[in-house]
Coordinates of C-alpha atoms in Angstrom, one line a residue:
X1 CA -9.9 -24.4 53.7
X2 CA -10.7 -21.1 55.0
X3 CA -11.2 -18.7 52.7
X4 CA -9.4 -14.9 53.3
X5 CA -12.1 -12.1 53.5
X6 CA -11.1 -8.8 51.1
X7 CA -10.8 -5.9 53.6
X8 CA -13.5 -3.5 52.7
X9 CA -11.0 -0.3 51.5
X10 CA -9.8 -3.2 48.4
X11 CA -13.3 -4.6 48.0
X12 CA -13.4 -3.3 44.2
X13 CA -10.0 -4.7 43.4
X14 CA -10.9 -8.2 44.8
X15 CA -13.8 -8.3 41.9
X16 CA -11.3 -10.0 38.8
X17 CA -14.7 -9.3 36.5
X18 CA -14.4 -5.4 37.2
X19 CA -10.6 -5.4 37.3
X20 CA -11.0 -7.2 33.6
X21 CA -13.6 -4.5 32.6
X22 CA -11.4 -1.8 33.3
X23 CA -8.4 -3.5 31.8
X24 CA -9.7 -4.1 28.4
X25 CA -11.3 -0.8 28.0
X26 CA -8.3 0.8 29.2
X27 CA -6.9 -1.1 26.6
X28 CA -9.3 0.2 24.1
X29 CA -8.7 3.8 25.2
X30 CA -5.2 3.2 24.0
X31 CA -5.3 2.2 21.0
X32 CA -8.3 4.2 19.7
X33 CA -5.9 7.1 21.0
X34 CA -2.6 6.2 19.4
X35 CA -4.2 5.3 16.3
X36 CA -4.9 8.6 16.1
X37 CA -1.8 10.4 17.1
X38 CA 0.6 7.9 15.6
X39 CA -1.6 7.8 12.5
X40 CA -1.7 3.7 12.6
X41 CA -4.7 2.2 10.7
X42 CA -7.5 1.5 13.8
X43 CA -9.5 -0.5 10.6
X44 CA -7.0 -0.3 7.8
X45 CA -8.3 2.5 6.2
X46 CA -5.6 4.4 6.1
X47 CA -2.2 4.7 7.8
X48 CA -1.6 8.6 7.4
X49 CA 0.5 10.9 9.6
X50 CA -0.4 14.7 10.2
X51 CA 2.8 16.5 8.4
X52 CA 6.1 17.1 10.6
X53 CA 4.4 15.0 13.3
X54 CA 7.1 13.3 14.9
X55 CA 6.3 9.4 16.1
X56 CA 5.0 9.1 19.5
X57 CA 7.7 6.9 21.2
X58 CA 6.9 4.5 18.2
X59 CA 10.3 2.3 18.7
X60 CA 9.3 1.3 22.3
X61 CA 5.7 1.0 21.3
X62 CA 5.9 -1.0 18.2
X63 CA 7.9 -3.7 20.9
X64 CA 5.6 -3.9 23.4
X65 CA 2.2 -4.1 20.7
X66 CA 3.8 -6.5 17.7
X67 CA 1.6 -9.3 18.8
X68 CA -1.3 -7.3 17.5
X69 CA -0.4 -8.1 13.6
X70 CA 0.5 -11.6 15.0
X71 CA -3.2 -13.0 15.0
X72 CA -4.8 -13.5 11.4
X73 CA -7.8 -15.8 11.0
X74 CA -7.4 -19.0 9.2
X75 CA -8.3 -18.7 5.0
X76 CA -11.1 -20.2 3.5
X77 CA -9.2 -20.9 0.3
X78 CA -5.8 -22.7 0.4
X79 CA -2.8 -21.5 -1.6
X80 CA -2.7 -24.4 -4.7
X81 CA 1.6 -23.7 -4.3
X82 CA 2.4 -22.4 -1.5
X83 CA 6.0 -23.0 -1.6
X84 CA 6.2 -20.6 -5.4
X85 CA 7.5 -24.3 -7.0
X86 CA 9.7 -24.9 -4.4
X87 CA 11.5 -21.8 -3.7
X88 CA 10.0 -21.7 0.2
X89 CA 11.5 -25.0 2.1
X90 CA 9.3 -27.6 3.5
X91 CA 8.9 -27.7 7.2
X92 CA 9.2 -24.5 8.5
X93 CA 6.7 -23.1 10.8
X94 CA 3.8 -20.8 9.0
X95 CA 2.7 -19.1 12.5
X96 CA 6.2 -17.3 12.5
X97 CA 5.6 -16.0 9.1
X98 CA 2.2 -16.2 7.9
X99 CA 3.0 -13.9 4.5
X100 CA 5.5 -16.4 3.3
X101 CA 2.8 -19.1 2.7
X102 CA -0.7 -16.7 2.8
X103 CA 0.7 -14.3 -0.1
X104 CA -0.2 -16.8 -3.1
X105 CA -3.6 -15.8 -2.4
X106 CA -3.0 -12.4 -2.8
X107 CA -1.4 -12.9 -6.7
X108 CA -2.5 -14.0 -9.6
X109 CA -1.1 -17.2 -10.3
X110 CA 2.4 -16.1 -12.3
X111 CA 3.3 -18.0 -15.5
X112 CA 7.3 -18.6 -13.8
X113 CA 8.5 -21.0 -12.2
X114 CA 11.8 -20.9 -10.2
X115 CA 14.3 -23.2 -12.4
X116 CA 15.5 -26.6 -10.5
X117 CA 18.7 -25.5 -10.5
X118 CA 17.9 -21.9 -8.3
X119 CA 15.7 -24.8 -6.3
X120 CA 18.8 -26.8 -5.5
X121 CA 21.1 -24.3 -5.0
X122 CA 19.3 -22.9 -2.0
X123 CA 18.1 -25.8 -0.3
X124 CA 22.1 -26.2 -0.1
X125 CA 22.3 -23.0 0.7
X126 CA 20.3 -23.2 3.7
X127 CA 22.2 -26.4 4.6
X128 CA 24.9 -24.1 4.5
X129 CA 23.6 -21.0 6.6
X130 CA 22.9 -23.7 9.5
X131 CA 25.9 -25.2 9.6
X132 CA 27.7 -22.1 9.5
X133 CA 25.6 -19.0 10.9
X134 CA 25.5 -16.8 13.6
X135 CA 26.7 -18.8 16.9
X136 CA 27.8 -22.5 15.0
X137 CA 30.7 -23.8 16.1
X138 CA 32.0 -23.1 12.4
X139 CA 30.8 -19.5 12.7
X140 CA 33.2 -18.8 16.3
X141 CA 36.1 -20.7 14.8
X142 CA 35.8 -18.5 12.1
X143 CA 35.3 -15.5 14.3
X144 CA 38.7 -16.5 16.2
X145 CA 40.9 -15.9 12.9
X146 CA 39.3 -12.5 12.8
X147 CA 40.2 -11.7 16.4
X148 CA 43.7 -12.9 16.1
X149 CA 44.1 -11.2 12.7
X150 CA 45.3 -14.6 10.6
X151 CA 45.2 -14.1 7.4
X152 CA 43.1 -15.7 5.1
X153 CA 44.1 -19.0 4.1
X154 CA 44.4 -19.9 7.7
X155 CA 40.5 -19.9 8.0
X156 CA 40.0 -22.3 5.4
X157 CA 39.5 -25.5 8.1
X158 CA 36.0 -24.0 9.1
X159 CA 34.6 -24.4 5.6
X160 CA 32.9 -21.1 6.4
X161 CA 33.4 -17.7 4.2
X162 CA 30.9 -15.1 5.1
X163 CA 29.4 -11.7 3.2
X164 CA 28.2 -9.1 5.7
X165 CA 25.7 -6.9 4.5
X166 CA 25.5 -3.3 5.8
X167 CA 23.1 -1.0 5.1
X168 CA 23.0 2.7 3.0
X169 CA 20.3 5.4 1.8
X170 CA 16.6 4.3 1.4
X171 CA 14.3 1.5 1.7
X172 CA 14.2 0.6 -2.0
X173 CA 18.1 0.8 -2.4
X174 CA 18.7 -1.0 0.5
X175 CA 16.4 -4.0 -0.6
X176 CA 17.7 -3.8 -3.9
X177 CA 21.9 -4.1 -2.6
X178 CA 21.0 -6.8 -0.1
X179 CA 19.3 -9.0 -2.6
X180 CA 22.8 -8.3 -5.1
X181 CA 24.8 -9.2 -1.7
X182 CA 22.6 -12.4 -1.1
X183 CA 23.2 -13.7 -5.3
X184 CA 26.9 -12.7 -4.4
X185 CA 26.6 -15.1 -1.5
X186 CA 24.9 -18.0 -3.7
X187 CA 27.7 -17.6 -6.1
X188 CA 30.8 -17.8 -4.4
X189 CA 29.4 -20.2 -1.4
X190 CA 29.3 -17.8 1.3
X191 CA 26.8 -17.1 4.4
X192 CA 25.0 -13.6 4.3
X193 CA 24.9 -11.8 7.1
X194 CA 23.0 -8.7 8.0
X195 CA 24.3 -5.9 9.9
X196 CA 21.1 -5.6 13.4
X197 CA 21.0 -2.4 13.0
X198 CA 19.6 -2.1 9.2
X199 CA 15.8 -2.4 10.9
X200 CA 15.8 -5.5 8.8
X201 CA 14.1 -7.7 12.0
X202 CA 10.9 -5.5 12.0
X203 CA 10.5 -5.5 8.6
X204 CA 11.3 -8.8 7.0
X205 CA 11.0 -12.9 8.0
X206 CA 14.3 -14.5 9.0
X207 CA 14.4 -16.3 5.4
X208 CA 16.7 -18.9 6.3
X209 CA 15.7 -22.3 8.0
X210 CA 16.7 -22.7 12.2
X211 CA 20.1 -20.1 11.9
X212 CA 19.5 -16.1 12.2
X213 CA 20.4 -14.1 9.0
X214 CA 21.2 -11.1 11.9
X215 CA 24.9 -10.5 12.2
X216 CA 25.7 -11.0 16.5
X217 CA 26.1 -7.4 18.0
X218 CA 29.3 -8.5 19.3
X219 CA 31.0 -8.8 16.2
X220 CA 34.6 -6.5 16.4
X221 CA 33.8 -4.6 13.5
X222 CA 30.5 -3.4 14.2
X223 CA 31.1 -0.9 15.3
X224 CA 33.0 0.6 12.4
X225 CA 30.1 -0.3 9.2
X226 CA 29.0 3.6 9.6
X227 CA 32.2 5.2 8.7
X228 CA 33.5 3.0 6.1
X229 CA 33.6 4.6 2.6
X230 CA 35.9 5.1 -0.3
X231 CA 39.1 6.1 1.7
X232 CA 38.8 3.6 4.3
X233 CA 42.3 1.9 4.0
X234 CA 41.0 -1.9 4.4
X235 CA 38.0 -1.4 0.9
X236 CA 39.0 -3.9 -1.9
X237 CA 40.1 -1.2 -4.3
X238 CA 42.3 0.0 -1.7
X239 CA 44.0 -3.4 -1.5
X240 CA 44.2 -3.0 -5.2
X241 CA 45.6 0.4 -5.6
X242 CA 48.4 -0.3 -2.6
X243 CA 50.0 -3.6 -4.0
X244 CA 49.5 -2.1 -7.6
X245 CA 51.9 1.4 -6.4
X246 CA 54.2 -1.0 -4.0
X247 CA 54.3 -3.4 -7.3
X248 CA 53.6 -6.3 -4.6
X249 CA 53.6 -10.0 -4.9
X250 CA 53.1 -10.8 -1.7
X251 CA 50.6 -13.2 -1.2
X252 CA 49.4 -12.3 2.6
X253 CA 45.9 -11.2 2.5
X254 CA 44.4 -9.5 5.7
X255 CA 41.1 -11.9 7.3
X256 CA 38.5 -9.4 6.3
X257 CA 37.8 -6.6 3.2
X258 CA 35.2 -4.2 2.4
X259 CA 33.7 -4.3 -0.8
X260 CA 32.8 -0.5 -1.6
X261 CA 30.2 -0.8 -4.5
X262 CA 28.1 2.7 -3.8
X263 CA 27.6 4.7 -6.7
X264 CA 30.9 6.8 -6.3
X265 CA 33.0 4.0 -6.6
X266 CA 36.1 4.3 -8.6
X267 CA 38.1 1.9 -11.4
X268 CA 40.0 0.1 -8.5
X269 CA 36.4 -0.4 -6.4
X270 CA 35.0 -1.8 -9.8
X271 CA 37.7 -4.6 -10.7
X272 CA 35.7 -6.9 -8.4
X273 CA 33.8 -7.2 -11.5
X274 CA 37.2 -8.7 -13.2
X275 CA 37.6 -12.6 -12.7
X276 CA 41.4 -11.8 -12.4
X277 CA 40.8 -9.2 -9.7
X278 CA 38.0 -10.7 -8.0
X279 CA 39.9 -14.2 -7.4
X280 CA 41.7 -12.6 -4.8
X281 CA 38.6 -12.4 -2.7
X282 CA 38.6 -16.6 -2.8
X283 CA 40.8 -16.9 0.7
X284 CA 39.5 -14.0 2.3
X285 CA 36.7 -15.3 5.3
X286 CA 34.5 -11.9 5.9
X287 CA 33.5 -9.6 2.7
X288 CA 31.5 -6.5 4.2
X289 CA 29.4 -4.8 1.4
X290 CA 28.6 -1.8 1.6
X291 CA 26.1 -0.5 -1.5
X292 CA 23.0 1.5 -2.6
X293 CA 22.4 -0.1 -6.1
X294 CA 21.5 -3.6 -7.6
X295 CA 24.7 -4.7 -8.1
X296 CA 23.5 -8.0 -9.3
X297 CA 23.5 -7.0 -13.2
X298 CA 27.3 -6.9 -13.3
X299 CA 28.0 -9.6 -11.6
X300 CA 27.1 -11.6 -14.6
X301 CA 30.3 -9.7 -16.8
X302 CA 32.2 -11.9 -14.3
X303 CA 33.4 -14.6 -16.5
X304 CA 33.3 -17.4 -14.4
X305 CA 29.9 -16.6 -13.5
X306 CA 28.1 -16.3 -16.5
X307 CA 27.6 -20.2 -17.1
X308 CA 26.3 -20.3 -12.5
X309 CA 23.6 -17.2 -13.2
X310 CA 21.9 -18.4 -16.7
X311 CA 21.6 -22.2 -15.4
X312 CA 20.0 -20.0 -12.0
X313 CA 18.0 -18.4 -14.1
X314 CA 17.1 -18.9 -17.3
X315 CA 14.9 -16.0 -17.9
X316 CA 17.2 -13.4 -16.5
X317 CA 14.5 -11.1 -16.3
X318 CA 13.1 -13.1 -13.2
X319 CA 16.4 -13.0 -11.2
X320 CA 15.1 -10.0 -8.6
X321 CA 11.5 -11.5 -8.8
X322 CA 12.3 -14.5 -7.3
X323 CA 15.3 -13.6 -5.1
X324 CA 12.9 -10.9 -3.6
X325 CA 10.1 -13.2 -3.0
X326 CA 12.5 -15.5 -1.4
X327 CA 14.1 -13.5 0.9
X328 CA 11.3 -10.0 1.3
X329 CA 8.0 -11.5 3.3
X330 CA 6.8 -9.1 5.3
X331 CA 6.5 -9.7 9.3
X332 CA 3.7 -10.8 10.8
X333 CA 2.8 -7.4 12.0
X334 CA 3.2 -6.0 8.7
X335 CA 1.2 -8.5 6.7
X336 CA -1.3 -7.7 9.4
X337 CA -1.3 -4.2 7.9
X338 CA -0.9 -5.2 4.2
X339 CA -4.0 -8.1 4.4
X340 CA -6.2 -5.4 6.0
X341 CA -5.6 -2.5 3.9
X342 CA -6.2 -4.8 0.6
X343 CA -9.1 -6.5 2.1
X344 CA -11.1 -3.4 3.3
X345 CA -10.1 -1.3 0.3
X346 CA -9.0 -3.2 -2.9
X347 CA -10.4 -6.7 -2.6
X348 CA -13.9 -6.5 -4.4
X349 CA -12.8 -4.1 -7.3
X350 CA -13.0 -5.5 -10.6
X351 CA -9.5 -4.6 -11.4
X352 CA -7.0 -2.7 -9.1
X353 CA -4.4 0.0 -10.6
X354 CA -1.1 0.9 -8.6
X355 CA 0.2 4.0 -9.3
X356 CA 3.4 5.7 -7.6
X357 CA 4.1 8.8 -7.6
X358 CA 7.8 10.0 -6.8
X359 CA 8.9 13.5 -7.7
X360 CA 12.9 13.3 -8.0
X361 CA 13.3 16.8 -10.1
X362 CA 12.3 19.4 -7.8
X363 CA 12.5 22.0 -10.5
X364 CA 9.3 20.2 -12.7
X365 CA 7.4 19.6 -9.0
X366 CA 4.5 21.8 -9.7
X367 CA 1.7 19.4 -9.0
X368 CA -0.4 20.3 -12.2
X369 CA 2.5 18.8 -13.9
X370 CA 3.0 15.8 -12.4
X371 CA -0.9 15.6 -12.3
X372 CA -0.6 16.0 -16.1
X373 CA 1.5 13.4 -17.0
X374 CA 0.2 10.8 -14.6
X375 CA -3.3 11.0 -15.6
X376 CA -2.2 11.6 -19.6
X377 CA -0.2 8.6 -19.2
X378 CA -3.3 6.6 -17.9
X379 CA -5.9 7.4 -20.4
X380 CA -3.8 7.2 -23.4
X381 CA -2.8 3.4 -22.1
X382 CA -6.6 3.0 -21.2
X383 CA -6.0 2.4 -17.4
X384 CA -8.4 4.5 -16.2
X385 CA -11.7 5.6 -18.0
X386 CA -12.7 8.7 -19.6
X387 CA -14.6 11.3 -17.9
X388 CA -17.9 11.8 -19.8
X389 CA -19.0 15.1 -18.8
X390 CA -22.7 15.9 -17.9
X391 CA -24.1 13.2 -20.1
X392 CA -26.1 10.7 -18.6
X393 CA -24.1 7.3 -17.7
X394 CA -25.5 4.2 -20.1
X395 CA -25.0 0.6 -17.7
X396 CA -24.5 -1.4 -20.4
X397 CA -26.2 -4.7 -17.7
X398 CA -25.7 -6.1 -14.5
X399 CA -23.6 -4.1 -11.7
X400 CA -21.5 -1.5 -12.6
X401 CA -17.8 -2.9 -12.8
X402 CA -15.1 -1.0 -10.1
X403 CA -11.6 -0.5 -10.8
X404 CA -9.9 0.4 -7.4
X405 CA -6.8 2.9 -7.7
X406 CA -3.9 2.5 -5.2
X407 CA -1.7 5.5 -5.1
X408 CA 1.5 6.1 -3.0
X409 CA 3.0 9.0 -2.3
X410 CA 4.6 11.6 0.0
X411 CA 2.0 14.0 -0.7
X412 CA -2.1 13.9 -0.6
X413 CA -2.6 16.2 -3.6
X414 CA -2.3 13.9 -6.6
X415 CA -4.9 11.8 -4.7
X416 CA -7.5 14.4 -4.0
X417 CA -7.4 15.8 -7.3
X418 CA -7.7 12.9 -9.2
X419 CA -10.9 11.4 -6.2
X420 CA -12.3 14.8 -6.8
X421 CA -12.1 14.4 -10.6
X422 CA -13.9 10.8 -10.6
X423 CA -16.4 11.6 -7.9
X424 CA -17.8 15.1 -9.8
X425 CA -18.1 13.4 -13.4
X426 CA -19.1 9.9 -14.7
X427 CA -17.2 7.6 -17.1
X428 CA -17.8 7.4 -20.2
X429 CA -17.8 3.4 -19.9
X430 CA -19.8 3.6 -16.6
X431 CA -17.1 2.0 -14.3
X432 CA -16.6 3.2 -11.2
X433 CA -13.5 4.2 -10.0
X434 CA -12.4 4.0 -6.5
X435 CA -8.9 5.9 -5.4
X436 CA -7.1 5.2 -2.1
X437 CA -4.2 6.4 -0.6
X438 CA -2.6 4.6 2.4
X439 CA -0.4 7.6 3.8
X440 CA 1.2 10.8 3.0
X441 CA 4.1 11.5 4.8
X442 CA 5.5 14.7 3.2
X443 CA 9.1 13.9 3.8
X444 CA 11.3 10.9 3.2
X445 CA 12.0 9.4 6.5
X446 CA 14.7 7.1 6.4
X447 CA 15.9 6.3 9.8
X448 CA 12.3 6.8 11.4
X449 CA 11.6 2.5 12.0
X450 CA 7.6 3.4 11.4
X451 CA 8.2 5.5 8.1
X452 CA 9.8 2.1 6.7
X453 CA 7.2 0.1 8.1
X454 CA 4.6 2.3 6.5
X455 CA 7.0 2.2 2.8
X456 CA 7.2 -1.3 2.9
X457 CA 3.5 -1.9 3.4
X458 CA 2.8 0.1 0.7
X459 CA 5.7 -1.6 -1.8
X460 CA 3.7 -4.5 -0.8
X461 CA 0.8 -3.2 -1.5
X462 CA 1.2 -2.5 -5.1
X463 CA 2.9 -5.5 -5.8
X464 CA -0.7 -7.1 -5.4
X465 CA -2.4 -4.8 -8.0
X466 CA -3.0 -6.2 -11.4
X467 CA -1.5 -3.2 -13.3
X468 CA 1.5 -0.8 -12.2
X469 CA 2.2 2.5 -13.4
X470 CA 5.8 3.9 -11.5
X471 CA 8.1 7.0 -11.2
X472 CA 10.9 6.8 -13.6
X473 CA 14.4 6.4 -11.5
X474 CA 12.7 5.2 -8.2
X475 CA 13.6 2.0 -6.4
X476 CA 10.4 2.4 -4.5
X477 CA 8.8 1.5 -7.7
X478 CA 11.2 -1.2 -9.2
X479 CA 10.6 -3.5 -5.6
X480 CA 7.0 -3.3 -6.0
X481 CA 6.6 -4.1 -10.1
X482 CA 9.4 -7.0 -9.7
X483 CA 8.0 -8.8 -6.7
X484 CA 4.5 -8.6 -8.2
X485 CA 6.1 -9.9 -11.6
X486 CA 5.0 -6.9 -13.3
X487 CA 6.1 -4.9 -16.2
X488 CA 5.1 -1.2 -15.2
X489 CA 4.4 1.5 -17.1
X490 CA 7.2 4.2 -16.3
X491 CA 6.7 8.2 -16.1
X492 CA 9.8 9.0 -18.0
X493 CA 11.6 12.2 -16.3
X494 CA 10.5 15.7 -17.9
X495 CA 13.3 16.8 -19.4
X496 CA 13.7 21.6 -19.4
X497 CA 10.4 21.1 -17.3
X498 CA 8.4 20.0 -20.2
X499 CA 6.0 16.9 -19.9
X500 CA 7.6 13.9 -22.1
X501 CA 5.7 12.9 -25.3
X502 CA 4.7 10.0 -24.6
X503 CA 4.0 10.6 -20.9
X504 CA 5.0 6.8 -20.3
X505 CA 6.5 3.6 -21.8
X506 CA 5.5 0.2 -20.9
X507 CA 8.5 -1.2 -19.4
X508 CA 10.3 -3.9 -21.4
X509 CA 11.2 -6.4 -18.0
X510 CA 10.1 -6.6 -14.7
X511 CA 14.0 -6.5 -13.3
X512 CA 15.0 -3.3 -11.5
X513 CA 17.8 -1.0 -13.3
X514 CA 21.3 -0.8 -12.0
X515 CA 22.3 3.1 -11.8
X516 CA 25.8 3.1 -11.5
X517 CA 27.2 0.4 -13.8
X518 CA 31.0 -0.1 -13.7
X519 CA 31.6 0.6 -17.2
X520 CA 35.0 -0.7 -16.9
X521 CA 37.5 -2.3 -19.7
X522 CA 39.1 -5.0 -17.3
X523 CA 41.8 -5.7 -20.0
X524 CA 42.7 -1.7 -20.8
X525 CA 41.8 -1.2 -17.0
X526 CA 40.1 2.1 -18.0
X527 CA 36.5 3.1 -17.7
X528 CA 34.7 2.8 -21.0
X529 CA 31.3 5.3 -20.4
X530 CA 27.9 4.5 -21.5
X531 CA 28.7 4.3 -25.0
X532 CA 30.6 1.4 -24.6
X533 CA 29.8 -2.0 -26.2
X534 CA 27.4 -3.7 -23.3
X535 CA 27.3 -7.5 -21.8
X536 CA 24.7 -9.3 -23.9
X537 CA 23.1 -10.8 -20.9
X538 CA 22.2 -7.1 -20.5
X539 CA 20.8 -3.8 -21.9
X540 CA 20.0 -0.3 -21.2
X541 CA 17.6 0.6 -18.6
X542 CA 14.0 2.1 -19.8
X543 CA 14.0 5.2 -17.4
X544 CA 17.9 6.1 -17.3
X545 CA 19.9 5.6 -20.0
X546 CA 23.3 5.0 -18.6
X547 CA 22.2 2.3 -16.2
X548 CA 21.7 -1.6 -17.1
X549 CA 19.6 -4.1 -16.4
X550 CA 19.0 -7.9 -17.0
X551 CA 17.3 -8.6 -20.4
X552 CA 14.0 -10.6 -20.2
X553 CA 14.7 -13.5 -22.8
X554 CA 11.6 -14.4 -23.3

């Protein structure tokens, strides 16, 4: 075979060596420069932004380089359970989600175990999910009775009732009403669904087995989760209020609801927490919740689950912990970040310290203060050494020990000072102490996809350290100390701008704290307050008073 000569004017582009050459250090070029102006970690260092820097095309960008966090190398240590006692399925494919199965070697080996029950429940779960997810022929039958407007009981063939999940505020409240929505699910045998356009798909595995959790963009209502609130004439309490005024007996019910559980709800809203209110919601085939708080603490004053929640979890105080490591393992891509970060930084310290920082009274937001209470908080709980002044450190033998500090927060400052303060004095027990700060984004950046790539890397983060000290009221805080199984140490909010005495409490459970409790008398139908006598499966939270929150039995 003859073979075709490269005219002379192409000669360099007929070399595939020097086309390859040029390639990869093209390739090079690119990265080393939008690591620096998109801030990304080039060695996992750090992941910061410059402030009010707006992300360099990072939607289209993070698509076409998500293989990057895709490629980890293989462990030399093998997870001894790397299904958490059963909680992961067998089978599923550990290339597609390499956190799920890699993260056991990240934690120290936790003293809970999910109960057999929670382990049952799900594996049927799942069963169900595949027969009836997005695309099943159970899941378009279904989807017919909406389209045709049939009311409820007609859908009752398919075997298929649904909750659609859809999302509201911040990363942390988002995680924490999506894990209440999914415990919903488990409890009244329903599919979850997630609305695709909650940003769940970039941060979080598809926890289920063979079947999307993603809700199809062609579903009729889509297009109408972003106006839905209180007045919206199709929300539960609505139903409620109308057949209450009309003194209805009619037993038509339309094929869908929403369920309006944000913290402005009203008495109506809250009698889904009522077993005789919330039976209604047995024949109806599409529930749409939409919520900013963990919900999942008064579900248990629902009577006839009480009995299905304690046999799912017998410590209560475990019931985020585990739902959260079930359905919250970071992407590929993001683990990529995560593994990185911890092994460059955190890995060979003695002992690694979370702390985050969240300023939510802008009045007390001096720095010096919040520097003040933080580090007061610290030493009086012996997390961090004393400084020891100009006198000479005494190594009592052997290497020095390092305790590696992980802070997050929007701002820089808190960091600086407290590196400064560490790297111009010794410690008076001769540790060293190492502080790092992943980012510093100024602002909270909601709907930016790489500010909530960036969050949830860092929730992840200090869920790995071995001690947690969080901001009082955040739910940035209350995902990372319950997925790590940690009971943090909370900086209580100053109260006339005056630091608290004690600067912190050790928390007394690991669960997160419900904000806006119903506080609702279904028998006098009235709202009761705070004062109120409270479920005994629960109690008040640590860092706000009127909220409530699963009590740790043991």
């Amino acid at each position: 075979m003859m073979m075709t000569r490269c005219p002379e004017a192409y000669r360099f582009f007929c070399n595939p060596v020097k086309v390859m050459g040029i390639f990869v250090a093209s390739l090079v070029g690119f990265l080393v420069w939008f690591s620096a102006m998109s801030g990304w970690p080039s060695y996992g260092f750090q992941w910061s932004q410059k402030p009010g820097k707006e992300d360099v095309n990072l939607d289209d960008i993070i698509e076409q380089i998500r293989y990057i966090g895709d490629s980890f190398p293989q462990p030399v240590e093998v997870p001894k359970d790397k299904l958490l006692g059963g909680l992961f399925p067998e089978g599923l494919d550990v290339n597609t989600c390499v956190s799920r199965y890699q993260s056991a070697l990240y934690r120290k080996e936790q003293k809970h175990q999910p109960s057999p029950n929670l382990v049952s429940r799900l594996r049927k779960y799942e069963a169900l999910h595949k027969q009836c997810g997005p695309f099943t022929e159970s899941y378009n039958r279904t989807l017919e009775y909406l389209k045709s407007g049939n009311h409820g009981q007609d859908s009752n063939s398919t075997g298929c009732k649904y909750v659609i999940w859809i999302p509201m505020a911040g990363l942390g409240n988002r995680m924490l009403s999506l894990s209440s929505a999914f415990l919903y699910a488990l409890l009244t045998n329903r599919v979850l669904l997630v609305d695709p356009g909650s940003g769940v798909s970039d941060l979080f595995c598809e926890p289920f087995p063979e079947v999307s959790w993603l809700l199809p963009s062609n579903f009729p209502l889509i297009g109408k989760f972003s106006s839905v609130d209180q007045k919206s004439p199709e929300t539960f309490g609505n139903l409620l209020r109308n057949r209450s005024h009309a003194n209805s007996t009619s037993s038509s019910l339309p094929p869908y609801l929403y369920l309006y559980l944000v913290h402005d709800y009203d008495d109506f809203d809250k009698r889904i927490f009522c077993d005789h209110d919330h039976t209604i919601l047995q024949n109806i085939p599409w529930l749409i919740v939409k919520s900013n708080i963990y919900f999942a603490p008064s579900l248990v004053s629902i009577p006839s689950f009480q009995q299905d929640i304690s046999d799912l979890f017998p410590n209560l105080g475990t019931v985020f912990h585990y739902l959260g490591r079930y359905l919250f393992n970071p992407t590929n891509f993001i683990w990529g970040l995560v593994t990185r970060y911890y092994n460059i930084n955190l890995a060979r310290a003695d002992e690694k310290i979370g702390i985050q920082i969240r300023v939510l009274d802008k009045d007390f937001g001096r720095f010096e203060r919040v520097l003040n209470q933080t580090l007061g908080c610290m030493l009086r709980e012996n997390l961090l050494p004393e400084i020891n002044g100009t006198k000479p450190v005494v190594i009592q033998s052997g290497k020095l020990k390092t305790k590696a500090l992980l802070i997050t927060s929007l701002r820089s400052w808190y960091s600086e000072a407290i590196k400064s303060m560490y790297w111009k004095r010794s410690t008076v027990t001769g540790e060293v102490v190492e502080v790092h700060q992943p980012s510093h984004e100024q602002y909270q950046h909601t709907r930016r996809r790489m500010h909530n790539i960036k969050a949830w890397a860092e929730i992840y983060l200090l869920s790995l350290t071995d001690k947690l000290v969080t901001s009082g009221g955040s739910t940035f805080g209350y995902i990372a100390h319950s997925l790590g199984g940690l009971k943090p140490w909370i900086l209580y909010k100053p109260e006339d701008h005056v630091i608290p005495n004690p600067p912190c409490q050790r928390g007394v459970s690991m669960e997160p704290c419900m904000h806006a409790p119903p506080y609702y008398d279904c028998t006098s139908k009235k709202w009761t307050g705070p004062g109120g006598k409270l479920d005994p499966n629960v109690q008040h939270c640590d860092d706000k008073w009127w909220g409530i929150k699963f009590i740790d039995r043991e």
